Coordinates of C-alpha atoms in Angstrom, one line a residue:
M1153 CA 0.0 0.0 0.0
T1154 CA 1.3 3.4 -0.9
E1155 CA 0.6 6.6 1.0
S1156 CA 1.6 10.1 0.2
A1157 CA 4.8 11.3 1.8
T1158 CA 3.4 14.8 1.8
A1159 CA 0.4 14.0 4.0
S1160 CA -0.9 16.9 6.0
R1161 CA 1.2 17.3 9.2
P1162 CA -0.7 18.0 12.4
D1163 CA 0.7 20.0 15.3
F1164 CA 3.2 17.6 16.8
R1165 CA 3.7 17.4 20.6
P1166 CA 7.3 18.1 21.4
L1167 CA 9.6 15.1 21.9
P1168 CA 10.3 14.3 25.5
A1169 CA 13.3 16.3 26.6
A1170 CA 15.3 13.2 27.6
A1171 CA 15.2 11.7 24.1
F1172 CA 18.8 12.1 23.1
P1173 CA 21.7 13.5 25.1
S1174 CA 22.9 16.9 24.0
A1175 CA 19.9 17.2 21.7
S1176 CA 17.2 19.8 21.6
A1177 CA 13.8 18.9 22.9
A1178 CA 12.4 18.2 19.5
G1179 CA 15.6 17.1 17.7
L1180 CA 17.4 14.0 16.7
A1181 CA 21.1 14.5 17.1
L1182 CA 24.1 12.2 17.3
G1183 CA 24.7 13.0 20.9
P1184 CA 28.0 12.2 22.6
G1185 CA 30.4 9.6 21.3
P1186 CA 31.7 8.9 17.8
A1187 CA 29.6 9.1 14.7
I1188 CA 27.9 5.9 13.6
T1189 CA 29.8 4.2 10.8
P1190 CA 27.9 2.5 7.9
A1191 CA 29.1 -0.9 9.0
R1192 CA 27.4 -0.4 12.4
D1193 CA 24.4 1.7 11.3
P1194 CA 21.2 -0.1 12.2
Y1195 CA 19.3 1.8 9.5
L1196 CA 21.5 0.5 6.7
L1197 CA 21.8 -3.0 8.1
Y1198 CA 18.0 -3.3 8.5
L1199 CA 17.3 -2.1 4.9
G1200 CA 20.1 -4.2 3.6
R1201 CA 18.6 -7.5 4.9
L1202 CA 15.2 -6.9 3.3
G1203 CA 14.5 -9.2 0.4
S1204 CA 13.6 -6.9 -2.4
A1205 CA 14.2 -3.4 -3.7
D1206 CA 10.5 -2.6 -3.3
S1207 CA 10.6 -3.6 0.3
R1208 CA 13.7 -1.6 1.0
R1209 CA 12.2 1.4 -0.7
A1210 CA 9.0 1.2 1.3
M1211 CA 10.6 0.7 4.7
Q1212 CA 13.2 3.4 4.0
I1213 CA 10.3 5.9 3.4
C1214 CA 8.8 4.8 6.8
L1215 CA 12.1 5.3 8.7
D1216 CA 12.8 8.6 7.0
H1217 CA 9.2 9.7 8.0
I1218 CA 10.0 8.8 11.6
T1219 CA 13.3 10.6 11.5
R1220 CA 11.7 13.8 10.2
M1221 CA 9.0 13.6 13.0
L1222 CA 11.9 13.5 15.5
T1223 CA 13.8 16.4 13.9
G1224 CA 10.7 18.5 13.3
D1225 CA 11.3 18.6 9.5
R1226 CA 8.7 18.3 6.8
L1227 CA 7.8 14.7 6.0
D1228 CA 8.7 15.2 2.3
D1229 CA 12.2 16.7 3.0
A1230 CA 14.4 14.2 1.3
T1231 CA 17.5 15.8 2.7
V1232 CA 16.7 14.3 6.1
T1233 CA 17.1 10.6 6.4
G1234 CA 17.6 8.0 9.1
Q1235 CA 21.1 7.1 8.0
G1236 CA 23.7 7.7 10.7
Q1237 CA 21.1 8.6 13.4
P1238 CA 21.3 7.3 16.9
W1239 CA 18.4 4.9 16.8
H1240 CA 20.0 3.1 19.8
H1241 CA 19.1 6.1 22.0
L1242 CA 15.4 5.5 21.7
R1243 CA 13.6 4.1 24.7
Y1244 CA 10.0 3.2 25.3
E1245 CA 8.9 6.8 26.1
H1246 CA 10.3 7.9 22.8
T1247 CA 8.8 5.1 20.7
A1248 CA 5.5 5.6 22.4
W1249 CA 5.7 9.3 21.4
I1250 CA 6.5 8.2 17.8
R1251 CA 3.4 6.0 17.8
E1252 CA 1.3 9.0 18.9
Q1253 CA 2.6 11.1 16.0
I1254 CA 1.9 8.3 13.5
D1255 CA -1.6 8.0 14.9
Q1256 CA -2.2 11.6 14.1
M1257 CA -1.4 11.1 10.4
D1258 CA -4.1 10.7 7.8
W1259 CA -2.8 7.2 6.9
S1260 CA -4.5 3.8 6.7
P1261 CA -4.1 1.4 9.7
A1262 CA -1.9 -0.9 7.5
Y1263 CA 0.4 2.0 6.5
R1264 CA 0.7 3.1 10.1
N1265 CA 1.6 -0.4 11.2
K1266 CA 4.2 -0.5 8.4
H1267 CA 5.9 2.4 10.2
L1268 CA 5.8 0.5 13.5
A1269 CA 7.3 -2.6 11.7
A1270 CA 10.1 -0.4 10.3
L1271 CA 10.8 1.0 13.7
R1272 CA 10.9 -2.4 15.3
G1273 CA 13.2 -3.6 12.6
V1274 CA 15.8 -0.9 13.0
L1275 CA 15.7 -1.3 16.8
K1276 CA 16.3 -5.0 16.5
E1277 CA 19.4 -4.3 14.4
A1278 CA 20.6 -1.9 17.1
W1279 CA 20.1 -4.7 19.7
K1280 CA 21.9 -7.3 17.5
L1281 CA 24.8 -4.8 17.2
G1282 CA 25.1 -4.6 21.0
L1283 CA 24.1 -0.9 20.9
L1284 CA 20.8 -1.6 22.8
S1285 CA 20.3 -3.8 25.8
S1286 CA 17.7 -6.6 25.7
D1287 CA 15.5 -5.0 28.3
D1288 CA 15.6 -1.6 26.6
H1289 CA 14.9 -3.2 23.2
L1290 CA 11.9 -5.2 24.5
R1291 CA 10.4 -2.2 26.2
A1292 CA 10.9 0.1 23.2
V1293 CA 9.2 -2.3 20.7
A1294 CA 6.2 -3.1 23.0
L1295 CA 3.8 -0.9 21.0
A1296 CA 0.2 -1.8 20.4
P1297 CA -0.6 -2.2 16.7
F1298 CA -3.1 0.1 15.0
T1299 CA -6.5 -1.4 14.4
G1300 CA -9.1 -0.7 11.7
H1301 CA -9.6 -1.7 8.1
R1302 CA -9.6 0.0 4.7
E1303 CA -10.8 -1.4 1.4
P1304 CA -8.0 -2.8 -0.7
A1305 CA -6.0 -0.2 -2.7
G1306 CA -5.8 -0.4 -6.5
Q1307 CA -8.4 -1.4 -9.0
H1308 CA -9.8 -4.5 -10.7
V1309 CA -8.9 -4.4 -14.4
P1310 CA -11.7 -5.7 -16.6
D1311 CA -11.1 -8.1 -19.4
T1312 CA -12.1 -5.4 -21.9
V1313 CA -9.2 -3.2 -20.7
I1314 CA -6.7 -6.1 -20.9
G1315 CA -7.9 -6.7 -24.5
A1316 CA -7.5 -3.1 -25.4
L1317 CA -4.0 -2.9 -24.0
I1318 CA -2.9 -5.9 -26.0
A1319 CA -4.7 -4.6 -29.1
A1320 CA -2.6 -1.4 -28.7
C1321 CA 0.5 -3.6 -28.7
D1322 CA -0.7 -5.4 -31.8
A1323 CA -1.2 -2.1 -33.6
D1324 CA 2.5 -1.3 -33.1
R1325 CA 3.7 -2.0 -36.6
S1326 CA 6.8 -1.3 -38.7
P1327 CA 6.5 0.8 -41.9
A1328 CA 6.3 -2.5 -43.8
G1329 CA 3.3 -3.6 -41.7
A1330 CA 5.2 -6.2 -39.6
A1331 CA 4.7 -6.5 -35.9
T1332 CA 7.5 -4.7 -34.0
G1333 CA 9.6 -6.4 -31.3
A1334 CA 8.3 -3.9 -28.7
G1335 CA 4.7 -4.7 -29.6
L1336 CA 5.3 -8.5 -29.4
R1337 CA 7.3 -8.2 -26.1
D1338 CA 4.8 -5.8 -24.5
A1339 CA 1.8 -7.9 -25.4
A1340 CA 3.5 -11.0 -23.8
I1341 CA 4.4 -9.0 -20.7
I1342 CA 0.8 -7.8 -20.2
A1343 CA -0.6 -11.3 -20.9
V1344 CA 1.8 -12.8 -18.4
L1345 CA 1.1 -10.2 -15.7
D1346 CA -2.7 -10.8 -16.2
A1347 CA -2.4 -14.6 -16.2
C1348 CA 0.2 -15.1 -13.6
G1349 CA 0.0 -12.1 -11.2
L1350 CA 3.7 -11.5 -11.0
R1351 CA 5.3 -8.6 -9.2
R1352 CA 7.4 -6.2 -11.4
A1353 CA 10.7 -7.4 -9.9
E1354 CA 9.7 -11.0 -10.5
L1355 CA 8.8 -10.4 -14.1
V1356 CA 12.0 -8.6 -15.1
A1357 CA 14.1 -11.3 -13.3
L1358 CA 12.6 -14.1 -15.4
Q1359 CA 15.2 -15.9 -17.5
Y1360 CA 14.5 -17.7 -20.8
T1361 CA 15.2 -21.0 -19.0
D1362 CA 12.5 -20.2 -16.4
Y1363 CA 9.8 -20.9 -19.0
D1364 CA 9.0 -24.5 -19.6
R1365 CA 7.5 -24.3 -23.1
A1366 CA 6.4 -27.9 -23.2
R1367 CA 4.5 -27.8 -19.9
R1368 CA 3.6 -24.1 -20.0
M1369 CA 5.1 -23.4 -16.6
L1370 CA 7.0 -20.5 -15.2
T1371 CA 9.5 -20.8 -12.4
V1372 CA 9.5 -17.6 -10.4
I1373 CA 11.9 -16.4 -7.6
G1374 CA 9.8 -14.2 -5.3
K1375 CA 10.3 -12.3 -2.1
G1376 CA 12.6 -14.0 0.4
D1377 CA 14.3 -15.9 -2.4
K1378 CA 11.3 -18.3 -2.4
Q1379 CA 10.7 -20.2 -5.6
R1380 CA 7.3 -21.1 -7.0
R1381 CA 5.9 -22.6 -10.2
I1382 CA 3.0 -20.9 -12.0
P1383 CA 1.0 -22.4 -14.9
V1384 CA 0.6 -20.2 -17.9
N1385 CA -2.9 -20.3 -19.5
S1386 CA -3.3 -20.8 -23.2
F1387 CA -3.9 -17.1 -24.0
A1388 CA -0.7 -16.0 -22.3
A1389 CA 1.2 -18.9 -23.8
R1390 CA 0.3 -17.9 -27.3
R1391 CA 1.5 -14.4 -26.7
L1392 CA 4.7 -15.7 -25.2
E1393 CA 5.3 -18.0 -28.2
A1394 CA 4.8 -15.1 -30.6
W1395 CA 7.4 -13.1 -28.6
L1396 CA 9.9 -16.0 -28.4
A1397 CA 9.7 -16.5 -32.1
R1398 CA 11.1 -13.0 -32.4
R1399 CA 13.4 -13.1 -29.4
G1400 CA 15.1 -16.4 -30.1
I1401 CA 16.4 -19.0 -27.7
H1402 CA 19.3 -17.0 -26.3
R1403 CA 20.0 -17.3 -22.7
G1404 CA 19.3 -14.2 -20.5
P1405 CA 16.2 -12.3 -19.5
L1406 CA 12.9 -13.6 -20.9
F1407 CA 11.9 -9.9 -21.4
P1408 CA 15.0 -8.0 -22.2
R1409 CA 15.5 -4.3 -22.9
L1410 CA 15.1 -3.3 -26.6
T1411 CA 16.5 -0.6 -28.8
R1412 CA 14.3 2.0 -30.4
G1413 CA 14.3 -0.2 -33.5
G1414 CA 13.0 -3.2 -31.5
A1415 CA 16.3 -5.1 -31.4
M1416 CA 17.6 -6.6 -28.1
R1417 CA 20.1 -4.6 -26.2
T1418 CA 23.0 -6.8 -25.4
A1419 CA 25.8 -6.7 -22.9
P1420 CA 29.5 -7.1 -24.0
D1421 CA 29.3 -10.8 -23.5
G1422 CA 26.4 -10.9 -26.0
R1423 CA 23.6 -11.6 -23.4
P1424 CA 20.5 -9.5 -23.5
W1425 CA 20.2 -6.8 -20.9
Q1426 CA 17.7 -7.1 -18.1
M1427 CA 14.9 -4.5 -17.8
R1428 CA 14.5 -2.5 -14.6
P1429 CA 11.2 -2.9 -12.6
Q1430 CA 10.3 0.7 -13.4
A1431 CA 10.3 -0.2 -17.1
V1432 CA 7.2 -2.4 -16.6
R1433 CA 5.3 0.5 -15.2
D1434 CA 6.5 2.7 -18.1
I1435 CA 5.3 0.0 -20.6
L1436 CA 1.8 -0.1 -19.1
A1437 CA 1.6 3.7 -19.0
K1438 CA 2.5 3.9 -22.7
R1439 CA 0.0 1.2 -23.7
T1440 CA -2.8 2.6 -21.6
E1441 CA -2.3 6.0 -23.3
Q1442 CA -2.4 4.3 -26.7
A1443 CA -5.5 2.3 -25.8
A1444 CA -7.2 5.5 -24.5
T1445 CA -8.2 3.7 -21.3
T1446 CA -7.8 4.4 -17.6
A1447 CA -4.3 4.2 -16.1
V1448 CA -3.3 0.6 -15.2
R1449 CA -0.4 -0.1 -12.9
P1450 CA 1.5 -3.4 -12.7
H1451 CA 0.1 -4.2 -9.2
D1452 CA -3.4 -3.7 -10.5
L1453 CA -2.9 -6.7 -12.7
R1454 CA -1.6 -8.6 -9.7
R1455 CA -4.6 -7.7 -7.7
T1456 CA -6.9 -8.7 -10.6
F1457 CA -5.2 -12.0 -11.0
I1458 CA -5.8 -12.8 -7.3
S1459 CA -9.4 -11.5 -7.4
N1460 CA -10.1 -13.7 -10.5
L1461 CA -8.5 -16.8 -9.0
L1462 CA -10.1 -16.7 -5.6
P1463 CA -13.6 -17.9 -6.8
Q1464 CA -11.9 -20.7 -8.8
A1465 CA -9.4 -21.9 -6.1
D1466 CA -9.2 -21.9 -2.3
A1467 CA -7.3 -19.2 -0.5
I1468 CA -4.3 -21.5 0.2
M1469 CA -3.8 -22.4 -3.5
T1470 CA -4.2 -18.7 -4.5
A1471 CA -1.7 -17.7 -1.8
R1472 CA 0.8 -20.3 -3.2
L1473 CA 0.5 -19.1 -6.7
A1474 CA 0.7 -15.4 -5.7
G1475 CA 3.8 -16.0 -3.6
H1476 CA 2.2 -15.0 -0.3
A1477 CA 3.3 -16.5 3.0
S1478 CA -0.2 -16.3 4.4
P1479 CA -3.6 -16.6 2.9
S1480 CA -4.8 -13.6 5.0
T1481 CA -2.4 -11.4 2.9
T1482 CA -3.9 -12.8 -0.3
L1483 CA -7.5 -12.1 0.9
G1484 CA -6.4 -8.4 1.3
Y1485 CA -5.8 -8.3 -2.5
D1486 CA -9.4 -9.1 -3.4
V1487 CA -10.7 -6.1 -5.5
R1488 CA -13.6 -7.7 -7.3
P1489 CA -16.0 -5.1 -8.3
D1490 CA -19.2 -4.3 -6.3
E1491 CA -21.3 -5.8 -9.1
E1492 CA -20.0 -9.3 -8.3
A1493 CA -20.8 -9.0 -4.7
R1494 CA -24.3 -7.7 -5.6
D1495 CA -24.8 -10.6 -7.9
A1496 CA -23.7 -13.1 -5.3
V1497 CA -26.1 -11.7 -2.7
E1498 CA -28.9 -11.8 -5.3
R1499 CA -28.3 -15.5 -5.8
L1500 CA -29.1 -16.3 -2.1
R1501 CA -32.3 -18.1 -1.4
V1502 CA -35.5 -16.1 -1.1
P1503 CA -37.6 -16.8 2.0
T1504 CA -41.2 -17.9 1.7
V1505 CA -43.4 -15.2 3.0
A1506 CA -46.1 -16.9 5.1
P1507 CA -47.1 -17.0 8.8
L1508 CA -46.1 -19.9 10.9
L1509 CA -48.8 -22.4 11.7
P1510 CA -49.2 -23.6 15.3
D1511 CA -46.7 -26.2 16.5
T1512 CA -44.5 -25.6 13.4
P1513 CA -40.8 -25.3 14.4
A1514 CA -39.3 -21.9 13.4
D1515 CA -36.6 -23.5 11.4
Q1516 CA -39.0 -25.5 9.3
P1517 CA -40.8 -24.1 6.2
P1518 CA -44.6 -23.9 6.6
P1519 CA -46.6 -26.6 4.8
T1520 CA -47.7 -25.6 1.3
A1521 CA -51.3 -25.2 0.6
P1522 CA -53.1 -28.1 -1.1

C-alpha cells in the first residue's frame, strides 16, 4: 500500500526532553560519542537485509518519516534521512511518542503499522549490534498495533481493458506492416502479468530458461528468495510464443531491454540486458495511453489475478500461486467489483413469506397449501 509522503502534518507534541543526550527537545542528534559508521548503522543494516528493492524502498520511506518527525522537519524533506542517526538512544517513552505522531497522520491502519514494523526492525538491528540492551529493546518495541480496516487499494482491471492494452501492442507496426519487437514483447508482458499475477521485480528477473514451453510453466523467484511454479494459460502462452519466435532461444532475460528499433540490447558478453522494474510501469503507461483507457499499474494486474483466482481456487492455493506466505495477505488483494458482490447476494435463497402455523418449528418451512 502506498501513502503520500506529503500528507498533512498535524501539530506535533514536542519530543520528551530526555530523548537524546545533547539534543534539543524536538531534535534527533548524534549526541556524545563517535559518529555511527555505515558498518554499524542499524538503519543501513536493516534495509540491507530486506528481500527486495520494493521492500527496501517502502521501509526506507517509513524510517525517514519517523526521522523527520523527530527532527521537526517536513515529511517530504528528502535531505533528512535515518542514516547515521542514533536509533539506539530510543527508549519506550520515545517510541510511544513516535506512535502518537503516527496515529495523528491521515494514513490507513496498514500503513501506520508498516511504520511500526520499520521502527521495530531498526531497533532489532541496534540490539543485534550490541548498541541496545535486551531490556531496553523489548520495552521500546512493546507498542500496540493500529486497528481498523480499509478497502484494498488499487483497481480491478476488466477483461475489456486487458484486451484493449494488447490490441494497442498489436497495432505497433513497422512501416512495412510487420509486428514490432516492442509490440510483441509488451503484449506478452501484459498477458503474463494478467495470467500469472507477477510482481514487477519477478517479471524482469525471469530468464529464458525459467519458462518450460512444453509444460507451459513459469519458475519464479519471489520475495525472500522463495521459488514457486505458476502455470501459464493458453492465452498468455500464445503471446509468449509469438514473442519468443522474435526473441530467439538465447540465454538471458525472458523480457530484455530493446533498442528504439526493436532489437535486443546486449551486454558485452552478448547476453540480453535485463529491464528494470520501473520499465514495466512505463510500458503499461505507454500502452494505456495508446489504448485510451484508464491508467493501469502493474500491481493492479496482480490484484486482478488474485481476485479472479479466488472464486476458482481456495485461498491456500491462491496464496501459493501469488507467492504470499499467508492466505490472509492474499485475501487483502481481493478487489472484485461491487457488481460481483451484488450478484452473489442476489443468488441467495429467497424466504417464503407466510405466517407460521401452530406447532410448526421456526426453522422448518410452513406446509404448502393443497
